[in-house]
């Protein structure tokens, strides 16, 4: 992704900010770019917010990059402050927290939702916590509410653990 900041072009490669010569920028500038980019992500009028966050989450997970996952979590929290009932954002936040090694927090943010994607993320967090029976009940609920392939993957993880 390319962004212009203070009349200069920078690139986000899913892991770090790069300058126009594709060299990593200093940490202070990277922080400024991330803060600026976060504001852009949170623009309520931005039609591709969800698509962008999903892309960043995948990049963060694929690269095991904690900074990217923290950026996703910050963006999701800020978005939920404005749109608290946006279930896909809750699912993304939970996923980011799980991949940051915070399964208890990931489970906690999902408790008030019956959306299949949120239930699936909650079940995965419960697996991470070793709460297999509760995870089994939660993924079954996700599947009853229309959960798809990710819910089936979590159910497979539960059955593999028990088998």
JSON list of C-alpha atoms in Angstrom, two decimals:
[
{"chain": "A", "resi": 1, "resn": "UNK", "atom": "CA", "xyz": [0.00, 0.00, 0.00]},
{"chain": "A", "resi": 2, "resn": "UNK", "atom": "CA", "xyz": [1.27, 3.41, -0.90]},
{"chain": "A", "resi": 3, "resn": "UNK", "atom": "CA", "xyz": [0.53, 6.55, 1.12]},
{"chain": "A", "resi": 4, "resn": "UNK", "atom": "CA", "xyz": [1.57, 10.18, 0.82]},
{"chain": "A", "resi": 5, "resn": "UNK", "atom": "CA", "xyz": [2.63, 11.85, 4.06]},
{"chain": "A", "resi": 6, "resn": "UNK", "atom": "CA", "xyz": [4.05, 15.37, 4.23]},
{"chain": "A", "resi": 7, "resn": "UNK", "atom": "CA", "xyz": [4.36, 15.41, 0.42]},
{"chain": "A", "resi": 8, "resn": "UNK", "atom": "CA", "xyz": [6.49, 12.27, 0.35]},
{"chain": "A", "resi": 9, "resn": "UNK", "atom": "CA", "xyz": [5.54, 8.79, -0.79]},
{"chain": "A", "resi": 10, "resn": "UNK", "atom": "CA", "xyz": [5.79, 5.88, 1.64]},
{"chain": "A", "resi": 11, "resn": "UNK", "atom": "CA", "xyz": [4.94, 2.22, 1.24]},
{"chain": "A", "resi": 12, "resn": "UNK", "atom": "CA", "xyz": [3.50, -0.17, 3.79]},
{"chain": "A", "resi": 13, "resn": "UNK", "atom": "CA", "xyz": [4.60, -3.73, 3.00]},
{"chain": "A", "resi": 14, "resn": "UNK", "atom": "CA", "xyz": [2.46, -5.34, 5.69]},
{"chain": "A", "resi": 15, "resn": "UNK", "atom": "CA", "xyz": [5.37, -5.32, 8.08]},
{"chain": "A", "resi": 16, "resn": "UNK", "atom": "CA", "xyz": [7.21, -1.98, 8.00]},
{"chain": "A", "resi": 17, "resn": "UNK", "atom": "CA", "xyz": [7.03, 1.46, 6.40]},
{"chain": "A", "resi": 18, "resn": "UNK", "atom": "CA", "xyz": [9.41, 2.04, 3.50]},
{"chain": "A", "resi": 19, "resn": "UNK", "atom": "CA", "xyz": [10.51, 5.27, 1.82]},
{"chain": "A", "resi": 20, "resn": "UNK", "atom": "CA", "xyz": [10.45, 5.88, -1.94]},
{"chain": "A", "resi": 21, "resn": "UNK", "atom": "CA", "xyz": [13.72, 3.94, -2.30]},
{"chain": "A", "resi": 22, "resn": "UNK", "atom": "CA", "xyz": [12.14, 1.02, -0.40]},
{"chain": "A", "resi": 23, "resn": "UNK", "atom": "CA", "xyz": [14.37, 1.50, 2.63]},
{"chain": "A", "resi": 24, "resn": "UNK", "atom": "CA", "xyz": [12.88, 1.12, 6.09]},
{"chain": "A", "resi": 25, "resn": "UNK", "atom": "CA", "xyz": [12.04, 4.48, 7.67]},
{"chain": "A", "resi": 26, "resn": "UNK", "atom": "CA", "xyz": [13.27, 5.46, 11.16]},
{"chain": "A", "resi": 27, "resn": "UNK", "atom": "CA", "xyz": [11.12, 4.31, 14.08]},
{"chain": "A", "resi": 28, "resn": "UNK", "atom": "CA", "xyz": [9.84, 7.81, 14.92]},
{"chain": "A", "resi": 29, "resn": "UNK", "atom": "CA", "xyz": [8.64, 8.40, 11.36]},
{"chain": "A", "resi": 30, "resn": "UNK", "atom": "CA", "xyz": [7.12, 4.90, 11.27]},
{"chain": "A", "resi": 31, "resn": "UNK", "atom": "CA", "xyz": [5.11, 5.82, 14.37]},
{"chain": "A", "resi": 32, "resn": "UNK", "atom": "CA", "xyz": [3.90, 9.04, 12.77]},
{"chain": "A", "resi": 33, "resn": "UNK", "atom": "CA", "xyz": [2.94, 7.19, 9.58]},
{"chain": "A", "resi": 34, "resn": "UNK", "atom": "CA", "xyz": [1.08, 4.52, 11.53]},
{"chain": "A", "resi": 35, "resn": "UNK", "atom": "CA", "xyz": [-0.80, 7.13, 13.55]},
{"chain": "A", "resi": 36, "resn": "UNK", "atom": "CA", "xyz": [-1.69, 9.02, 10.38]},
{"chain": "A", "resi": 37, "resn": "UNK", "atom": "CA", "xyz": [-2.70, 5.82, 8.62]},
{"chain": "A", "resi": 38, "resn": "UNK", "atom": "CA", "xyz": [-4.86, 4.78, 11.58]},
{"chain": "A", "resi": 39, "resn": "UNK", "atom": "CA", "xyz": [-6.79, 8.03, 11.33]},
{"chain": "A", "resi": 40, "resn": "UNK", "atom": "CA", "xyz": [-7.35, 7.32, 7.65]},
{"chain": "A", "resi": 41, "resn": "UNK", "atom": "CA", "xyz": [-8.55, 3.79, 8.41]},
{"chain": "A", "resi": 42, "resn": "UNK", "atom": "CA", "xyz": [-11.07, 5.07, 10.92]},
{"chain": "A", "resi": 43, "resn": "UNK", "atom": "CA", "xyz": [-12.73, 7.53, 8.57]},
{"chain": "A", "resi": 44, "resn": "UNK", "atom": "CA", "xyz": [-16.41, 6.51, 8.84]},
{"chain": "A", "resi": 45, "resn": "UNK", "atom": "CA", "xyz": [-16.99, 7.58, 5.24]},
{"chain": "A", "resi": 46, "resn": "UNK", "atom": "CA", "xyz": [-14.29, 5.29, 3.91]},
{"chain": "A", "resi": 47, "resn": "UNK", "atom": "CA", "xyz": [-16.04, 2.56, 1.93]},
{"chain": "A", "resi": 48, "resn": "UNK", "atom": "CA", "xyz": [-13.14, 0.09, 1.98]},
{"chain": "A", "resi": 49, "resn": "UNK", "atom": "CA", "xyz": [-12.37, 0.21, 5.72]},
{"chain": "A", "resi": 50, "resn": "UNK", "atom": "CA", "xyz": [-13.24, -3.43, 6.34]},
{"chain": "A", "resi": 51, "resn": "UNK", "atom": "CA", "xyz": [-11.37, -4.64, 3.27]},
{"chain": "A", "resi": 52, "resn": "UNK", "atom": "CA", "xyz": [-8.25, -2.72, 4.34]},
{"chain": "A", "resi": 53, "resn": "UNK", "atom": "CA", "xyz": [-8.36, -4.02, 7.92]},
{"chain": "A", "resi": 54, "resn": "UNK", "atom": "CA", "xyz": [-8.85, -7.60, 6.73]},
{"chain": "A", "resi": 55, "resn": "UNK", "atom": "CA", "xyz": [-5.83, -7.18, 4.45]},
{"chain": "A", "resi": 56, "resn": "UNK", "atom": "CA", "xyz": [-3.71, -5.79, 7.29]},
{"chain": "A", "resi": 57, "resn": "UNK", "atom": "CA", "xyz": [-4.81, -8.56, 9.67]},
{"chain": "A", "resi": 58, "resn": "UNK", "atom": "CA", "xyz": [-3.90, -11.24, 7.13]},
{"chain": "A", "resi": 59, "resn": "UNK", "atom": "CA", "xyz": [-0.55, -9.58, 6.46]},
{"chain": "A", "resi": 60, "resn": "UNK", "atom": "CA", "xyz": [0.14, -9.36, 10.19]},
{"chain": "A", "resi": 61, "resn": "UNK", "atom": "CA", "xyz": [-0.75, -13.01, 10.73]},
{"chain": "A", "resi": 62, "resn": "UNK", "atom": "CA", "xyz": [1.15, -14.25, 7.66]},
{"chain": "A", "resi": 63, "resn": "UNK", "atom": "CA", "xyz": [4.28, -12.35, 8.66]},
{"chain": "A", "resi": 64, "resn": "UNK", "atom": "CA", "xyz": [3.77, -12.93, 12.39]},
{"chain": "A", "resi": 65, "resn": "UNK", "atom": "CA", "xyz": [4.21, -9.18, 12.68]},
{"chain": "A", "resi": 66, "resn": "UNK", "atom": "CA", "xyz": [3.06, -7.92, 16.06]},
{"chain": "A", "resi": 67, "resn": "UNK", "atom": "CA", "xyz": [3.24, -4.23, 15.07]},
{"chain": "A", "resi": 68, "resn": "UNK", "atom": "CA", "xyz": [0.76, -4.79, 12.24]},
{"chain": "A", "resi": 69, "resn": "UNK", "atom": "CA", "xyz": [-1.54, -6.81, 14.50]},
{"chain": "A", "resi": 70, "resn": "UNK", "atom": "CA", "xyz": [-1.37, -4.08, 17.16]},
{"chain": "A", "resi": 71, "resn": "UNK", "atom": "CA", "xyz": [-2.30, -1.53, 14.49]},
{"chain": "A", "resi": 72, "resn": "UNK", "atom": "CA", "xyz": [-5.29, -3.68, 13.51]},
{"chain": "A", "resi": 73, "resn": "UNK", "atom": "CA", "xyz": [-6.36, -4.02, 17.14]},
{"chain": "A", "resi": 74, "resn": "UNK", "atom": "CA", "xyz": [-6.08, -0.25, 17.69]},
{"chain": "A", "resi": 75, "resn": "UNK", "atom": "CA", "xyz": [-8.07, 0.45, 14.54]},
{"chain": "A", "resi": 76, "resn": "UNK", "atom": "CA", "xyz": [-10.77, -2.03, 15.54]},
{"chain": "A", "resi": 77, "resn": "UNK", "atom": "CA", "xyz": [-11.07, -0.63, 19.07]},
{"chain": "A", "resi": 78, "resn": "UNK", "atom": "CA", "xyz": [-11.38, 2.91, 17.75]},
{"chain": "A", "resi": 79, "resn": "UNK", "atom": "CA", "xyz": [-13.96, 1.82, 15.17]},
{"chain": "A", "resi": 80, "resn": "UNK", "atom": "CA", "xyz": [-15.98, 0.01, 17.86]},
{"chain": "A", "resi": 81, "resn": "UNK", "atom": "CA", "xyz": [-16.01, 3.20, 19.93]},
{"chain": "A", "resi": 82, "resn": "UNK", "atom": "CA", "xyz": [-18.00, 4.74, 17.07]},
{"chain": "A", "resi": 83, "resn": "UNK", "atom": "CA", "xyz": [-19.85, 1.61, 15.89]},
{"chain": "A", "resi": 84, "resn": "UNK", "atom": "CA", "xyz": [-20.12, -0.70, 18.93]},
{"chain": "A", "resi": 85, "resn": "UNK", "atom": "CA", "xyz": [-22.44, -3.22, 17.28]},
{"chain": "A", "resi": 86, "resn": "UNK", "atom": "CA", "xyz": [-20.32, -3.86, 14.18]},
{"chain": "A", "resi": 87, "resn": "UNK", "atom": "CA", "xyz": [-19.84, -7.63, 14.55]},
{"chain": "A", "resi": 88, "resn": "UNK", "atom": "CA", "xyz": [-17.22, -8.07, 11.79]},
{"chain": "A", "resi": 89, "resn": "UNK", "atom": "CA", "xyz": [-15.01, -5.55, 13.58]},
{"chain": "A", "resi": 90, "resn": "UNK", "atom": "CA", "xyz": [-15.39, -7.48, 16.84]},
{"chain": "A", "resi": 91, "resn": "UNK", "atom": "CA", "xyz": [-14.37, -10.68, 15.04]},
{"chain": "A", "resi": 92, "resn": "UNK", "atom": "CA", "xyz": [-11.31, -8.94, 13.56]},
{"chain": "A", "resi": 93, "resn": "UNK", "atom": "CA", "xyz": [-10.32, -7.51, 16.94]},
{"chain": "A", "resi": 94, "resn": "UNK", "atom": "CA", "xyz": [-10.66, -10.92, 18.56]},
{"chain": "A", "resi": 95, "resn": "UNK", "atom": "CA", "xyz": [-8.56, -12.53, 15.83]},
{"chain": "A", "resi": 96, "resn": "UNK", "atom": "CA", "xyz": [-5.84, -9.90, 16.14]},
{"chain": "A", "resi": 97, "resn": "UNK", "atom": "CA", "xyz": [-5.75, -10.32, 19.93]},
{"chain": "A", "resi": 98, "resn": "UNK", "atom": "CA", "xyz": [-5.49, -14.11, 19.59]},
{"chain": "A", "resi": 99, "resn": "UNK", "atom": "CA", "xyz": [-2.55, -13.75, 17.23]},
{"chain": "A", "resi": 100, "resn": "UNK", "atom": "CA", "xyz": [-0.94, -11.30, 19.65]},
{"chain": "A", "resi": 101, "resn": "UNK", "atom": "CA", "xyz": [-1.03, -14.06, 22.28]},
{"chain": "A", "resi": 102, "resn": "UNK", "atom": "CA", "xyz": [-3.93, -12.57, 24.24]},
{"chain": "A", "resi": 103, "resn": "UNK", "atom": "CA", "xyz": [-6.64, -15.27, 24.02]},
{"chain": "A", "resi": 104, "resn": "UNK", "atom": "CA", "xyz": [-8.35, -14.22, 27.27]},
{"chain": "A", "resi": 105, "resn": "UNK", "atom": "CA", "xyz": [-8.84, -10.67, 25.95]},
{"chain": "A", "resi": 106, "resn": "UNK", "atom": "CA", "xyz": [-9.91, -12.10, 22.58]},
{"chain": "A", "resi": 107, "resn": "UNK", "atom": "CA", "xyz": [-12.58, -14.18, 24.28]},
{"chain": "A", "resi": 108, "resn": "UNK", "atom": "CA", "xyz": [-13.68, -11.31, 26.50]},
{"chain": "A", "resi": 109, "resn": "UNK", "atom": "CA", "xyz": [-14.44, -8.91, 23.61]},
{"chain": "A", "resi": 110, "resn": "UNK", "atom": "CA", "xyz": [-16.70, -11.50, 21.96]},
{"chain": "A", "resi": 111, "resn": "UNK", "atom": "CA", "xyz": [-19.00, -12.35, 24.88]},
{"chain": "A", "resi": 112, "resn": "UNK", "atom": "CA", "xyz": [-21.96, -10.12, 23.99]},
{"chain": "A", "resi": 113, "resn": "UNK", "atom": "CA", "xyz": [-22.34, -11.23, 20.36]},
{"chain": "A", "resi": 114, "resn": "UNK", "atom": "CA", "xyz": [-24.22, -14.02, 18.57]},
{"chain": "A", "resi": 115, "resn": "UNK", "atom": "CA", "xyz": [-22.82, -13.33, 15.11]},
{"chain": "A", "resi": 116, "resn": "UNK", "atom": "CA", "xyz": [-21.36, -16.54, 13.61]},
{"chain": "A", "resi": 117, "resn": "UNK", "atom": "CA", "xyz": [-17.96, -14.97, 12.85]},
{"chain": "A", "resi": 118, "resn": "UNK", "atom": "CA", "xyz": [-17.69, -13.60, 16.39]},
{"chain": "A", "resi": 119, "resn": "UNK", "atom": "CA", "xyz": [-18.79, -16.92, 17.89]},
{"chain": "A", "resi": 120, "resn": "UNK", "atom": "CA", "xyz": [-16.18, -18.70, 15.76]},
{"chain": "A", "resi": 121, "resn": "UNK", "atom": "CA", "xyz": [-13.45, -16.35, 16.97]},
{"chain": "A", "resi": 122, "resn": "UNK", "atom": "CA", "xyz": [-14.64, -16.84, 20.55]},
{"chain": "A", "resi": 123, "resn": "UNK", "atom": "CA", "xyz": [-14.52, -20.63, 20.14]},
{"chain": "A", "resi": 124, "resn": "UNK", "atom": "CA", "xyz": [-10.96, -20.38, 18.79]},
{"chain": "A", "resi": 125, "resn": "UNK", "atom": "CA", "xyz": [-9.94, -18.23, 21.76]},
{"chain": "A", "resi": 126, "resn": "UNK", "atom": "CA", "xyz": [-11.51, -20.76, 24.12]},
{"chain": "A", "resi": 127, "resn": "UNK", "atom": "CA", "xyz": [-9.44, -23.48, 22.42]},
{"chain": "A", "resi": 128, "resn": "UNK", "atom": "CA", "xyz": [-6.32, -21.35, 22.96]},
{"chain": "A", "resi": 129, "resn": "UNK", "atom": "CA", "xyz": [-7.27, -21.17, 26.64]},
{"chain": "A", "resi": 130, "resn": "UNK", "atom": "CA", "xyz": [-7.78, -24.95, 26.84]},
{"chain": "A", "resi": 131, "resn": "UNK", "atom": "CA", "xyz": [-11.51, -24.59, 27.57]},
{"chain": "A", "resi": 132, "resn": "UNK", "atom": "CA", "xyz": [-12.46, -27.35, 25.15]},
{"chain": "A", "resi": 133, "resn": "UNK", "atom": "CA", "xyz": [-16.02, -28.11, 26.30]},
{"chain": "A", "resi": 134, "resn": "UNK", "atom": "CA", "xyz": [-17.01, -24.44, 26.23]},
{"chain": "A", "resi": 135, "resn": "UNK", "atom": "CA", "xyz": [-15.32, -24.11, 22.83]},
{"chain": "A", "resi": 136, "resn": "UNK", "atom": "CA", "xyz": [-17.31, -27.10, 21.56]},
{"chain": "A", "resi": 137, "resn": "UNK", "atom": "CA", "xyz": [-20.61, -25.50, 22.66]},
{"chain": "A", "resi": 138, "resn": "UNK", "atom": "CA", "xyz": [-19.64, -22.13, 21.21]},
{"chain": "A", "resi": 139, "resn": "UNK", "atom": "CA", "xyz": [-18.64, -23.48, 17.80]},
{"chain": "A", "resi": 140, "resn": "UNK", "atom": "CA", "xyz": [-21.85, -25.54, 17.67]},
{"chain": "A", "resi": 141, "resn": "UNK", "atom": "CA", "xyz": [-23.77, -22.30, 18.26]},
{"chain": "A", "resi": 142, "resn": "UNK", "atom": "CA", "xyz": [-21.73, -20.60, 15.53]},
{"chain": "A", "resi": 143, "resn": "UNK", "atom": "CA", "xyz": [-22.62, -23.38, 13.10]},
{"chain": "A", "resi": 144, "resn": "UNK", "atom": "CA", "xyz": [-26.32, -23.17, 14.04]},
{"chain": "A", "resi": 145, "resn": "UNK", "atom": "CA", "xyz": [-26.20, -19.42, 13.29]},
{"chain": "A", "resi": 146, "resn": "UNK", "atom": "CA", "xyz": [-24.64, -19.97, 9.85]},
{"chain": "A", "resi": 147, "resn": "UNK", "atom": "CA", "xyz": [-20.94, -20.24, 10.62]},
{"chain": "A", "resi": 148, "resn": "UNK", "atom": "CA", "xyz": [-18.92, -21.34, 7.59]},
{"chain": "A", "resi": 149, "resn": "UNK", "atom": "CA", "xyz": [-15.56, -22.88, 6.86]},
{"chain": "A", "resi": 150, "resn": "UNK", "atom": "CA", "xyz": [-13.75, -21.15, 9.73]},
{"chain": "A", "resi": 151, "resn": "UNK", "atom": "CA", "xyz": [-16.26, -22.55, 12.23]},
{"chain": "A", "resi": 152, "resn": "UNK", "atom": "CA", "xyz": [-15.75, -26.00, 10.69]},
{"chain": "A", "resi": 153, "resn": "UNK", "atom": "CA", "xyz": [-11.98, -25.57, 11.07]},
{"chain": "A", "resi": 154, "resn": "UNK", "atom": "CA", "xyz": [-12.38, -24.71, 14.75]},
{"chain": "A", "resi": 155, "resn": "UNK", "atom": "CA", "xyz": [-14.70, -27.70, 15.21]},
{"chain": "A", "resi": 156, "resn": "UNK", "atom": "CA", "xyz": [-12.00, -29.85, 13.54]},
{"chain": "A", "resi": 157, "resn": "UNK", "atom": "CA", "xyz": [-9.41, -28.45, 15.95]},
{"chain": "A", "resi": 158, "resn": "UNK", "atom": "CA", "xyz": [-11.65, -29.41, 18.88]},
{"chain": "A", "resi": 159, "resn": "UNK", "atom": "CA", "xyz": [-12.24, -32.93, 17.56]},
{"chain": "A", "resi": 160, "resn": "UNK", "atom": "CA", "xyz": [-8.51, -33.40, 16.86]},
{"chain": "A", "resi": 161, "resn": "UNK", "atom": "CA", "xyz": [-7.71, -32.37, 20.43]},
{"chain": "A", "resi": 162, "resn": "UNK", "atom": "CA", "xyz": [-10.28, -34.73, 21.92]},
{"chain": "A", "resi": 163, "resn": "UNK", "atom": "CA", "xyz": [-9.50, -37.63, 19.57]}
]
